[in-house]
mmCIF file of C-alpha atoms (C1' of nucleotides) in Angstrom:
data_model
loop_
_atom_site.group_PDB
_atom_site.id
_atom_site.type_symbol
_atom_site.label_atom_id
_atom_site.label_comp_id
_atom_site.label_asym_id
_atom_site.label_seq_id
_atom_site.Cartn_x
_atom_site.Cartn_y
_atom_site.Cartn_z
ATOM 1 C CA MET R 1 198.205 25.777 10.742
ATOM 2 C CA GLU R 2 200.589 23.324 12.357
ATOM 3 C CA LEU R 3 199.239 21.371 15.306
ATOM 4 C CA ASP R 4 201.516 19.797 17.861
ATOM 5 C CA ARG R 5 200.742 17.088 20.380
ATOM 6 C CA VAL R 6 199.494 19.578 22.977
ATOM 7 C CA ASP R 7 197.112 21.210 20.499
ATOM 8 C CA ARG R 8 195.665 17.835 19.616
ATOM 9 C CA LYS R 9 195.223 16.986 23.272
ATOM 10 C CA LEU R 10 193.369 20.243 23.846
ATOM 11 C CA LEU R 11 191.180 19.694 20.783
ATOM 12 C CA ASN R 12 190.278 16.217 21.938
ATOM 13 C CA ALA R 13 189.307 17.604 25.298
ATOM 14 C CA VAL R 14 187.209 20.561 24.166
ATOM 15 C CA GLN R 15 185.419 18.725 21.381
ATOM 16 C CA HIS R 16 183.848 16.659 24.148
ATOM 17 C CA ASN R 17 183.545 19.459 26.692
ATOM 18 C CA ASN R 18 184.376 23.085 26.045
ATOM 19 C CA ARG R 19 183.448 24.212 29.563
ATOM 20 C CA LEU R 20 186.476 22.683 31.198
ATOM 21 C CA THR R 21 188.306 25.180 33.343
ATOM 22 C CA THR R 22 191.728 26.324 32.220
ATOM 23 C CA GLU R 23 193.135 24.524 35.211
ATOM 24 C CA GLU R 24 191.597 21.207 34.118
ATOM 25 C CA LEU R 25 192.903 21.819 30.621
ATOM 26 C CA GLY R 26 196.322 22.504 32.061
ATOM 27 C CA GLU R 27 196.231 19.118 33.794
ATOM 28 C CA ILE R 28 195.253 17.380 30.578
ATOM 29 C CA ALA R 29 197.831 19.113 28.437
ATOM 30 C CA GLY R 30 200.596 19.241 31.033
ATOM 31 C CA LEU R 31 200.852 22.990 30.663
ATOM 32 C CA SER R 32 200.024 26.158 32.566
ATOM 33 C CA PRO R 33 196.398 27.335 32.442
ATOM 34 C CA THR R 34 197.490 30.512 30.669
ATOM 35 C CA ALA R 35 199.351 28.633 27.973
ATOM 36 C CA CYS R 36 196.301 26.424 27.318
ATOM 37 C CA GLN R 37 194.122 29.452 26.999
ATOM 38 C CA ARG R 38 196.501 31.099 24.580
ATOM 39 C CA ARG R 39 196.573 27.987 22.461
ATOM 40 C CA LEU R 40 192.801 27.666 22.427
ATOM 41 C CA LYS R 41 192.468 31.270 21.394
ATOM 42 C CA ARG R 42 194.889 30.640 18.553
ATOM 43 C CA LEU R 43 192.948 27.550 17.515
ATOM 44 C CA ARG R 44 189.709 29.527 17.527
ATOM 45 C CA ASP R 45 191.157 32.477 15.630
ATOM 46 C CA ALA R 46 192.734 30.184 13.039
ATOM 47 C CA GLY R 47 189.421 28.404 12.494
ATOM 48 C CA VAL R 48 190.683 25.030 13.697
ATOM 49 C CA ILE R 49 187.871 25.331 16.190
ATOM 50 C CA GLU R 50 184.990 26.352 13.969
ATOM 51 C CA ALA R 51 182.379 26.892 16.644
ATOM 52 C CA ASP R 52 181.482 26.342 20.274
ATOM 53 C CA VAL R 53 177.960 25.099 20.760
ATOM 54 C CA ALA R 54 175.551 23.658 23.284
ATOM 55 C CA ILE R 55 173.930 20.352 22.384
ATOM 56 C CA VAL R 56 170.224 20.450 23.208
ATOM 57 C CA SER R 57 168.252 17.336 24.076
ATOM 58 C CA PRO R 58 165.754 16.700 21.250
ATOM 59 C CA GLY R 59 163.246 15.157 23.609
ATOM 60 C CA ALA R 60 163.383 18.055 26.045
ATOM 61 C CA VAL R 61 162.300 20.533 23.378
ATOM 62 C CA GLY R 62 159.544 18.316 22.026
ATOM 63 C CA ARG R 63 161.335 16.944 18.974
ATOM 64 C CA PRO R 64 162.038 13.336 19.811
ATOM 65 C CA MET R 65 161.908 12.015 16.251
ATOM 66 C CA LEU R 66 164.661 11.980 13.684
ATOM 67 C CA MET R 67 164.242 11.076 10.037
ATOM 68 C CA LEU R 68 166.753 10.426 7.315
ATOM 69 C CA ALA R 69 165.719 11.225 3.776
ATOM 70 C CA SER R 70 167.698 10.368 0.683
ATOM 71 C CA ILE R 71 166.829 12.592 -2.232
ATOM 72 C CA THR R 72 167.353 12.203 -5.948
ATOM 73 C CA LEU R 73 166.927 15.253 -8.149
ATOM 74 C CA GLU R 74 165.502 15.186 -11.653
ATOM 75 C CA ARG R 75 168.704 16.211 -13.359
ATOM 76 C CA ASP R 76 172.348 16.663 -12.392
ATOM 77 C CA ARG R 77 172.395 20.303 -13.315
ATOM 78 C CA ALA R 78 174.548 22.695 -11.320
ATOM 79 C CA ASP R 79 171.895 25.391 -11.005
ATOM 80 C CA ILE R 80 169.249 22.919 -9.848
ATOM 81 C CA ILE R 81 171.636 21.437 -7.298
ATOM 82 C CA ASP R 82 172.630 24.859 -5.997
ATOM 83 C CA ARG R 83 169.049 25.958 -5.667
ATOM 84 C CA PHE R 84 168.276 22.848 -3.691
ATOM 85 C CA LYS R 85 171.285 23.424 -1.421
ATOM 86 C CA GLN R 86 170.097 26.942 -0.698
ATOM 87 C CA ALA R 87 166.656 25.688 0.231
ATOM 88 C CA VAL R 88 168.191 23.119 2.551
ATOM 89 C CA ARG R 89 170.228 25.780 4.302
ATOM 90 C CA ARG R 90 167.135 27.871 4.879
ATOM 91 C CA THR R 91 165.090 25.041 6.354
ATOM 92 C CA PRO R 92 165.511 24.792 10.112
ATOM 93 C CA GLU R 93 164.052 21.292 10.461
ATOM 94 C CA ILE R 94 166.959 19.974 8.409
ATOM 95 C CA MET R 95 169.754 19.592 10.913
ATOM 96 C CA SER R 96 172.382 18.114 8.630
ATOM 97 C CA ALA R 97 172.570 17.635 4.889
ATOM 98 C CA TYR R 98 175.136 16.040 2.613
ATOM 99 C CA TYR R 99 175.540 16.134 -1.143
ATOM 100 C CA VAL R 100 176.728 12.664 -2.038
ATOM 101 C CA THR R 101 177.804 10.352 -4.840
ATOM 102 C CA GLY R 102 175.823 7.252 -5.649
ATOM 103 C CA GLU R 103 172.225 6.439 -6.329
ATOM 104 C CA SER R 104 170.795 9.434 -4.560
ATOM 105 C CA ASP R 105 172.067 12.993 -4.561
ATOM 106 C CA PHE R 106 171.408 14.196 -1.021
ATOM 107 C CA LEU R 107 171.017 12.821 2.430
ATOM 108 C CA LEU R 108 169.034 14.929 4.863
ATOM 109 C CA ILE R 109 168.786 14.519 8.625
ATOM 110 C CA ILE R 110 165.511 15.993 9.752
ATOM 111 C CA SER R 111 164.217 16.766 13.241
ATOM 112 C CA VAL R 112 160.479 16.447 13.818
ATOM 113 C CA ARG R 113 157.937 16.226 16.598
ATOM 114 C CA ASP R 114 156.073 13.255 15.199
ATOM 115 C CA MET R 115 155.032 11.514 12.036
ATOM 116 C CA ALA R 116 152.341 14.042 11.283
ATOM 117 C CA GLU R 117 154.853 16.842 11.282
ATOM 118 C CA TYR R 118 157.168 14.849 9.051
ATOM 119 C CA GLU R 119 154.402 14.219 6.602
ATOM 120 C CA ALA R 120 153.562 17.913 6.549
ATOM 121 C CA PHE R 121 157.224 18.746 6.118
ATOM 122 C CA THR R 122 157.784 16.432 3.171
ATOM 123 C CA ARG R 123 154.587 17.542 1.501
ATOM 124 C CA ARG R 124 155.596 21.171 1.754
ATOM 125 C CA PHE R 125 159.280 20.753 1.026
ATOM 126 C CA PHE R 126 158.937 18.424 -1.941
ATOM 127 C CA HIS R 127 156.071 20.414 -3.338
ATOM 128 C CA GLU R 128 158.194 23.537 -3.308
ATOM 129 C CA HIS R 129 161.009 21.651 -5.020
ATOM 130 C CA SER R 130 159.644 20.096 -8.152
ATOM 131 C CA ASP R 131 163.159 19.002 -9.042
ATOM 132 C CA VAL R 132 162.931 16.167 -6.537
ATOM 133 C CA LYS R 133 162.540 13.005 -8.565
ATOM 134 C CA ALA R 134 162.575 10.476 -5.772
ATOM 135 C CA SER R 135 162.924 10.365 -2.023
ATOM 136 C CA LYS R 136 163.282 7.599 0.455
ATOM 137 C CA THR R 137 162.630 8.042 4.155
ATOM 138 C CA MET R 138 164.199 6.131 7.001
ATOM 139 C CA VAL R 139 162.859 6.492 10.515
ATOM 140 C CA VAL R 140 165.609 6.630 13.112
ATOM 141 C CA MET R 141 164.888 4.067 15.803
ATOM 142 C CA ASP R 142 168.086 4.709 17.747
ATOM 143 C CA ARG R 143 170.794 7.360 17.550
ATOM 144 C CA ILE R 144 173.731 5.224 18.460
ATOM 145 C CA LYS R 145 176.112 8.131 18.134
ATOM 146 C CA ALA R 146 175.277 11.714 17.327
ATOM 147 C CA SER R 147 178.419 13.675 17.837
ATOM 148 C CA LEU R 148 180.570 15.695 15.506
ATOM 149 C CA ALA R 149 183.733 14.767 17.349
ATOM 150 C CA LEU R 150 186.614 13.829 15.095
ATOM 151 C CA PRO R 151 189.159 11.147 15.925
ATOM 152 C CA ILE R 152 192.278 13.199 16.607
ATOM 153 C CA GLU R 153 195.403 11.162 17.183
ATOM 154 C CA GLU R 154 197.685 12.683 19.793
ATOM 155 C CA MET Q 1 161.004 20.211 32.608
ATOM 156 C CA GLU Q 2 158.861 23.144 31.536
ATOM 157 C CA LEU Q 3 160.468 25.624 29.170
ATOM 158 C CA ASP Q 4 159.195 29.146 28.810
ATOM 159 C CA ARG Q 5 159.853 31.625 26.043
ATOM 160 C CA VAL Q 6 163.034 32.937 27.684
ATOM 161 C CA ASP Q 7 164.462 29.434 28.059
ATOM 162 C CA ARG Q 8 163.845 28.767 24.398
ATOM 163 C CA LYS Q 9 165.530 32.023 23.441
ATOM 164 C CA LEU Q 10 168.557 31.106 25.493
ATOM 165 C CA LEU Q 11 168.671 27.612 24.009
ATOM 166 C CA ASN Q 12 168.515 28.998 20.504
ATOM 167 C CA ALA Q 13 171.373 31.325 21.309
ATOM 168 C CA VAL Q 14 173.713 28.853 22.970
ATOM 169 C CA GLN Q 15 173.128 26.036 20.534
ATOM 170 C CA HIS Q 16 174.805 28.282 17.962
ATOM 171 C CA ASN Q 17 177.345 29.846 20.323
ATOM 172 C CA ASN Q 18 177.866 28.826 23.904
ATOM 173 C CA ARG Q 19 180.647 31.340 24.503
ATOM 174 C CA LEU Q 20 178.368 34.345 24.593
ATOM 175 C CA THR Q 21 178.862 36.375 27.742
ATOM 176 C CA THR Q 22 176.055 36.465 30.259
ATOM 177 C CA GLU Q 23 175.650 40.120 29.367
ATOM 178 C CA GLU Q 24 175.089 39.311 25.687
ATOM 179 C CA LEU Q 25 172.665 36.601 26.704
ATOM 180 C CA GLY Q 26 170.891 39.111 28.892
ATOM 181 C CA GLU Q 27 170.425 41.354 25.862
ATOM 182 C CA ILE Q 28 169.010 38.496 23.836
ATOM 183 C CA ALA Q 29 166.668 37.256 26.516
ATOM 184 C CA GLY Q 30 165.719 40.683 27.881
ATOM 185 C CA LEU Q 31 166.857 39.692 31.344
ATOM 186 C CA SER Q 32 169.702 40.385 33.758
ATOM 187 C CA PRO Q 33 172.972 38.474 33.282
ATOM 188 C CA THR Q 34 172.437 36.774 36.635
ATOM 189 C CA ALA Q 35 169.018 35.481 35.709
ATOM 190 C CA CYS Q 36 170.333 34.092 32.406
ATOM 191 C CA GLN Q 37 173.119 32.328 34.210
ATOM 192 C CA ARG Q 38 170.724 30.751 36.643
ATOM 193 C CA ARG Q 39 168.480 29.566 33.850
ATOM 194 C CA LEU Q 40 171.344 28.080 31.878
ATOM 195 C CA LYS Q 41 172.590 26.265 34.951
ATOM 196 C CA ARG Q 42 169.125 24.845 35.457
ATOM 197 C CA LEU Q 43 168.947 23.782 31.808
ATOM 198 C CA ARG Q 44 172.316 22.062 32.106
ATOM 199 C CA ASP Q 45 171.486 20.354 35.387
ATOM 200 C CA ALA Q 46 168.144 19.144 34.037
ATOM 201 C CA GLY Q 47 169.807 17.699 30.933
ATOM 202 C CA VAL Q 48 167.989 19.977 28.518
ATOM 203 C CA ILE Q 49 171.487 21.002 27.503
ATOM 204 C CA GLU Q 50 173.173 17.645 27.091
ATOM 205 C CA ALA Q 51 176.684 18.858 26.380
ATOM 206 C CA ASP Q 52 178.825 21.828 25.468
ATOM 207 C CA VAL Q 53 181.324 21.092 22.767
ATOM 208 C CA ALA Q 54 183.806 22.667 20.390
ATOM 209 C CA ILE Q 55 183.360 21.904 16.700
ATOM 210 C CA VAL Q 56 186.707 21.127 15.114
ATOM 211 C CA SER Q 57 187.428 21.745 11.445
ATOM 212 C CA PRO Q 58 187.881 18.362 9.734
ATOM 213 C CA GLY Q 59 190.321 19.776 7.219
ATOM 214 C CA ALA Q 60 192.480 21.400 9.884
ATOM 215 C CA VAL Q 61 193.131 18.067 11.593
ATOM 216 C CA GLY Q 62 193.829 16.215 8.365
ATOM 217 C CA ARG Q 63 190.477 14.516 7.925
ATOM 218 C CA PRO Q 64 188.846 16.323 5.023
ATOM 219 C CA MET Q 65 186.804 13.374 3.773
ATOM 220 C CA LEU Q 66 183.439 12.219 4.981
ATOM 221 C CA MET Q 67 181.747 8.988 3.967
ATOM 222 C CA LEU Q 68 178.250 7.708 4.513
ATOM 223 C CA ALA Q 69 177.793 3.973 4.736
ATOM 224 C CA SER Q 70 174.468 2.204 4.852
ATOM 225 C CA ILE Q 71 174.730 -1.216 6.431
ATOM 226 C CA THR Q 72 172.466 -4.233 6.285
ATOM 227 C CA LEU Q 73 173.025 -7.013 8.790
ATOM 228 C CA GLU Q 74 172.556 -10.711 8.075
ATOM 229 C CA ARG Q 75 169.640 -11.170 10.406
ATOM 230 C CA ASP Q 76 167.372 -8.944 12.468
ATOM 231 C CA ARG Q 77 168.351 -10.507 15.739
ATOM 232 C CA ALA Q 78 168.523 -8.371 18.856
ATOM 233 C CA ASP Q 79 171.857 -9.710 20.065
ATOM 234 C CA ILE Q 80 173.495 -9.208 16.666
ATOM 235 C CA ILE Q 81 172.161 -5.675 16.447
ATOM 236 C CA ASP Q 82 173.334 -4.842 19.959
ATOM 237 C CA ARG Q 83 176.785 -6.225 19.322
ATOM 238 C CA PHE Q 84 177.039 -4.097 16.218
ATOM 239 C CA LYS Q 85 175.915 -0.993 18.104
ATOM 240 C CA GLN Q 86 178.604 -1.577 20.711
ATOM 241 C CA ALA Q 87 181.243 -1.856 18.023
ATOM 242 C CA VAL Q 88 180.051 1.378 16.443
ATOM 243 C CA ARG Q 89 180.300 3.188 19.766
ATOM 244 C CA ARG Q 90 183.864 2.014 20.219
ATOM 245 C CA THR Q 91 185.022 3.090 16.764
ATOM 246 C CA PRO Q 92 186.307 6.665 16.760
ATOM 247 C CA GLU Q 93 186.209 7.121 12.969
ATOM 248 C CA ILE Q 94 182.431 6.739 13.112
ATOM 249 C CA MET Q 95 181.203 10.185 14.061
ATOM 250 C CA SER Q 96 177.484 9.536 13.929
ATOM 251 C CA ALA Q 97 175.435 6.373 13.568
ATOM 252 C CA TYR Q 98 171.734 5.712 13.295
ATOM 253 C CA TYR Q 99 169.732 2.515 13.544
ATOM 254 C CA VAL Q 100 166.979 2.928 10.993
ATOM 255 C CA THR Q 101 163.931 1.375 9.420
ATOM 256 C CA GLY Q 102 163.865 0.513 5.746
ATOM 257 C CA GLU Q 103 166.091 -1.390 3.363
ATOM 258 C CA SER Q 104 169.239 -1.036 5.399
ATOM 259 C CA ASP Q 105 169.666 -1.273 9.148
ATOM 260 C CA PHE Q 106 172.273 1.368 9.940
ATOM 261 C CA LEU Q 107 173.618 4.583 8.559
ATOM 262 C CA LEU Q 108 177.154 5.488 9.557
ATOM 263 C CA ILE Q 109 178.893 8.819 9.091
ATOM 264 C CA ILE Q 110 182.608 8.208 8.925
ATOM 265 C CA SER Q 111 185.506 10.627 9.048
ATOM 266 C CA VAL Q 112 188.617 9.679 7.060
ATOM 267 C CA ARG Q 113 191.823 11.198 5.727
ATOM 268 C CA ASP Q 114 191.485 9.804 2.228
ATOM 269 C CA MET Q 115 190.156 6.931 0.171
ATOM 270 C CA ALA Q 116 192.986 4.648 1.196
ATOM 271 C CA GLU Q 117 192.111 5.070 4.846
ATOM 272 C CA TYR Q 118 188.458 4.431 4.114
ATOM 273 C CA GLU Q 119 189.285 1.255 2.268
ATOM 274 C CA ALA Q 120 191.416 0.092 5.182
ATOM 275 C CA PHE Q 121 188.639 1.019 7.585
ATOM 276 C CA THR Q 122 185.919 -0.893 5.757
ATOM 277 C CA ARG Q 123 188.150 -3.896 5.289
ATOM 278 C CA ARG Q 124 188.928 -4.040 8.996
ATOM 279 C CA PHE Q 125 185.495 -3.116 10.291
ATOM 280 C CA PHE Q 126 183.466 -5.382 8.030
ATOM 281 C CA HIS Q 127 185.914 -8.218 8.497
ATOM 282 C CA GLU Q 128 185.498 -7.989 12.267
ATOM 283 C CA HIS Q 129 181.737 -7.987 11.822
ATOM 284 C CA SER Q 130 180.759 -10.983 9.820
ATOM 285 C CA ASP Q 131 177.116 -10.120 10.434
ATOM 286 C CA VAL Q 132 177.326 -7.384 7.830
ATOM 287 C CA LYS Q 133 175.448 -8.693 4.820
ATOM 288 C CA ALA Q 134 175.669 -5.637 2.606
ATOM 289 C CA SER Q 135 177.050 -2.143 2.684
ATOM 290 C CA LYS Q 136 176.770 0.789 0.374
ATOM 291 C CA THR Q 137 179.136 3.738 0.476
ATOM 292 C CA MET Q 138 178.419 7.316 -0.481
ATOM 293 C CA VAL Q 139 181.227 9.829 -0.741
ATOM 294 C CA VAL Q 140 180.279 13.214 0.654
ATOM 295 C CA MET Q 141 181.036 15.873 -1.945
ATOM 296 C CA ASP Q 142 179.634 18.753 0.097
ATOM 297 C CA ARG Q 143 178.473 19.120 3.668
ATOM 298 C CA ILE Q 144 175.693 21.567 3.126
ATOM 299 C CA LYS Q 145 174.841 21.607 6.783
ATOM 300 C CA ALA Q 146 176.541 19.787 9.584
ATOM 301 C CA SER Q 147 175.058 21.088 12.765
ATOM 302 C CA LEU Q 148 173.146 19.478 15.574
ATOM 303 C CA ALA Q 149 171.079 22.584 16.192
ATOM 304 C CA LEU Q 150 167.396 21.934 16.653
ATOM 305 C CA PRO Q 151 164.656 24.244 15.419
ATOM 306 C CA ILE Q 152 163.327 25.681 18.666
ATOM 307 C CA GLU Q 153 160.287 27.887 18.290
ATOM 308 C CA GLU Q 154 160.269 30.797 20.696
ATOM 309 C "C1'" DC Z 1 207.738 31.542 19.861
ATOM 310 C "C1'" DT Z 2 206.379 30.194 24.257
ATOM 311 C "C1'" DT Z 3 205.715 30.890 29.234
ATOM 312 C "C1'" DG Z 4 204.274 32.919 33.660
ATOM 313 C "C1'" DA Z 5 202.612 37.098 36.396
ATOM 314 C "C1'" DA Z 6 199.570 41.133 36.841
ATOM 315 C "C1'" DA Z 7 195.404 43.746 35.309
ATOM 316 C "C1'" DT Z 8 190.981 43.548 33.308
ATOM 317 C "C1'" DT Z 9 186.793 41.323 32.574
ATOM 318 C "C1'" DA Z 10 183.429 37.707 33.091
ATOM 319 C "C1'" DT Z 11 181.244 34.249 35.875
ATOM 320 C "C1'" DA Z 12 179.368 31.974 40.103
ATOM 321 C "C1'" DA Z 13 177.500 32.340 44.692
ATOM 322 C "C1'" DT Z 14 175.219 34.823 48.339
ATOM 323 C "C1'" DC Z 15 171.898 37.854 49.830
ATOM 324 C "C1'" DC Z 16 168.012 40.855 49.283
ATOM 325 C "C1'" DT Z 17 163.573 42.304 47.025
ATOM 326 C "C1'" DA X 1 160.663 33.957 40.729
ATOM 327 C "C1'" DG X 2 164.477 38.449 39.223
ATOM 328 C "C1'" DG X 3 168.311 41.843 40.399
ATOM 329 C "C1'" DA X 4 172.456 43.704 42.847
ATOM 330 C "C1'" DT X 5 176.743 42.761 45.385
ATOM 331 C "C1'" DT X 6 180.775 40.195 46.606
ATOM 332 C "C1'" DA X 7 184.027 36.328 45.738
ATOM 333 C "C1'" DT X 8 186.076 33.449 42.419
ATOM 334 C "C1'" DA X 9 187.740 32.291 38.049
ATOM 335 C "C1'" DA X 10 188.906 33.263 33.133
ATOM 336 C "C1'" DT X 11 190.892 36.534 29.530
ATOM 337 C "C1'" DT X 12 193.885 39.755 27.947
ATOM 338 C "C1'" DT X 13 198.024 42.306 28.273
ATOM 339 C "C1'" DC X 14 202.694 42.589 29.127
ATOM 340 C "C1'" DA X 15 207.283 41.442 30.586
ATOM 341 C "C1'" DA X 16 210.846 37.817 30.462
ATOM 342 C "C1'" DG X 17 213.170 33.317 29.225
#
DNA sequence: CTTGAAATTATAATCCT
DNA sequence: AGGATTATAATTTCAAG
C-alpha cells in the first residue's frame, strides 16, 4: 500500500495516541475529520495499522520487574527452534521475544513480580525445554524507552 | 489503586484491543456498557492504563529490519549513564531501550530500513557518544512476539 | 480517488436506584 | 457502587467534485 504524507502524519499521531478525536486528527493532518477517519480505516483494513492496544502500567498490576534473557539452544535445528518458538508464544510472562543472529539464539523480555517468581519461571521454563544449552539473565534497572513506535518520516 | 476481578478482565481485553465497543466490553466483563466505561475512565485517569496506541506494521512503512544492540559504556559513572539515556530518548530509531545489570549496560532495540541504514546509524550514534566502550549487534531474524501486553491474572 | 453532508451507531455525561 | 436516559461525538453510507 502506498502511503502519502497525510497517511504518515496520521500514523505518527495514532501510534502515540489512538484516542485522538477525528477533529484533532483533522487539525494534525490538515484535512476534514471524515477524510481522516476514512484514511485510518483504510490503514487498519490494509494492515498498516496492525493493532490498537492499551498500554498497562506494570507496577499497577503488580509486575514491576522486567528481565531480559538471552538463550542459546543445543543445536541449530529447524524443528527444535520451531518448538521453542511455539513455547514462547504460549507463555504469557514472555512479553517480547526475538530470534537473533550471534552468540545466542533468542532474546526474551519477561515480566515478573519479583525475583522469586523469575526464579520459578526459569526453573519451570528451562526444565520443560531441555534444548536450552545456555541462558544469561539481565535484570532491567530502568526502562528508558518501552514503546513500539516507529520513526515515520513525513 | 485497587483492582478487582472486573478491572483485570477489562485490562486484559483492552491491552489486546482498545477499540472494542463498550457493549462488547460489557459482555466480557458481565457488566453494563456504562459501568465498563466508567471503570476504564478511572483506570486511565489513575494511570493504570498509561497510553492507548496504534501498532504500525514495520514493513508497511519501509522499516522491515530490527536490530538489537548491547552497549557497554566506558565507566559506570552516573552522569555518563544519564547523558546516554537522554541521547537514547531523543533518538527515534531506538524503539525500546533498557538499562540492565550484567556484562553490558544497555540493550537497544533499533528499527532500520536495511543494513546500510544501520551501519550509518551506529557510525553516527557511537561517534557522538565516545563513552561507548563496546557494542554487540544482533540481527533479528524473527519477531516471535512483539507485544507489551502483561500477563494479568483475573 | 477523494471529499463533505446526512444517517446510523457508539460514547460520554447526567440523573436515578 | 451499577443501570437507564439524554446529549455529544464518531462511523458508515451516500452523493458530488
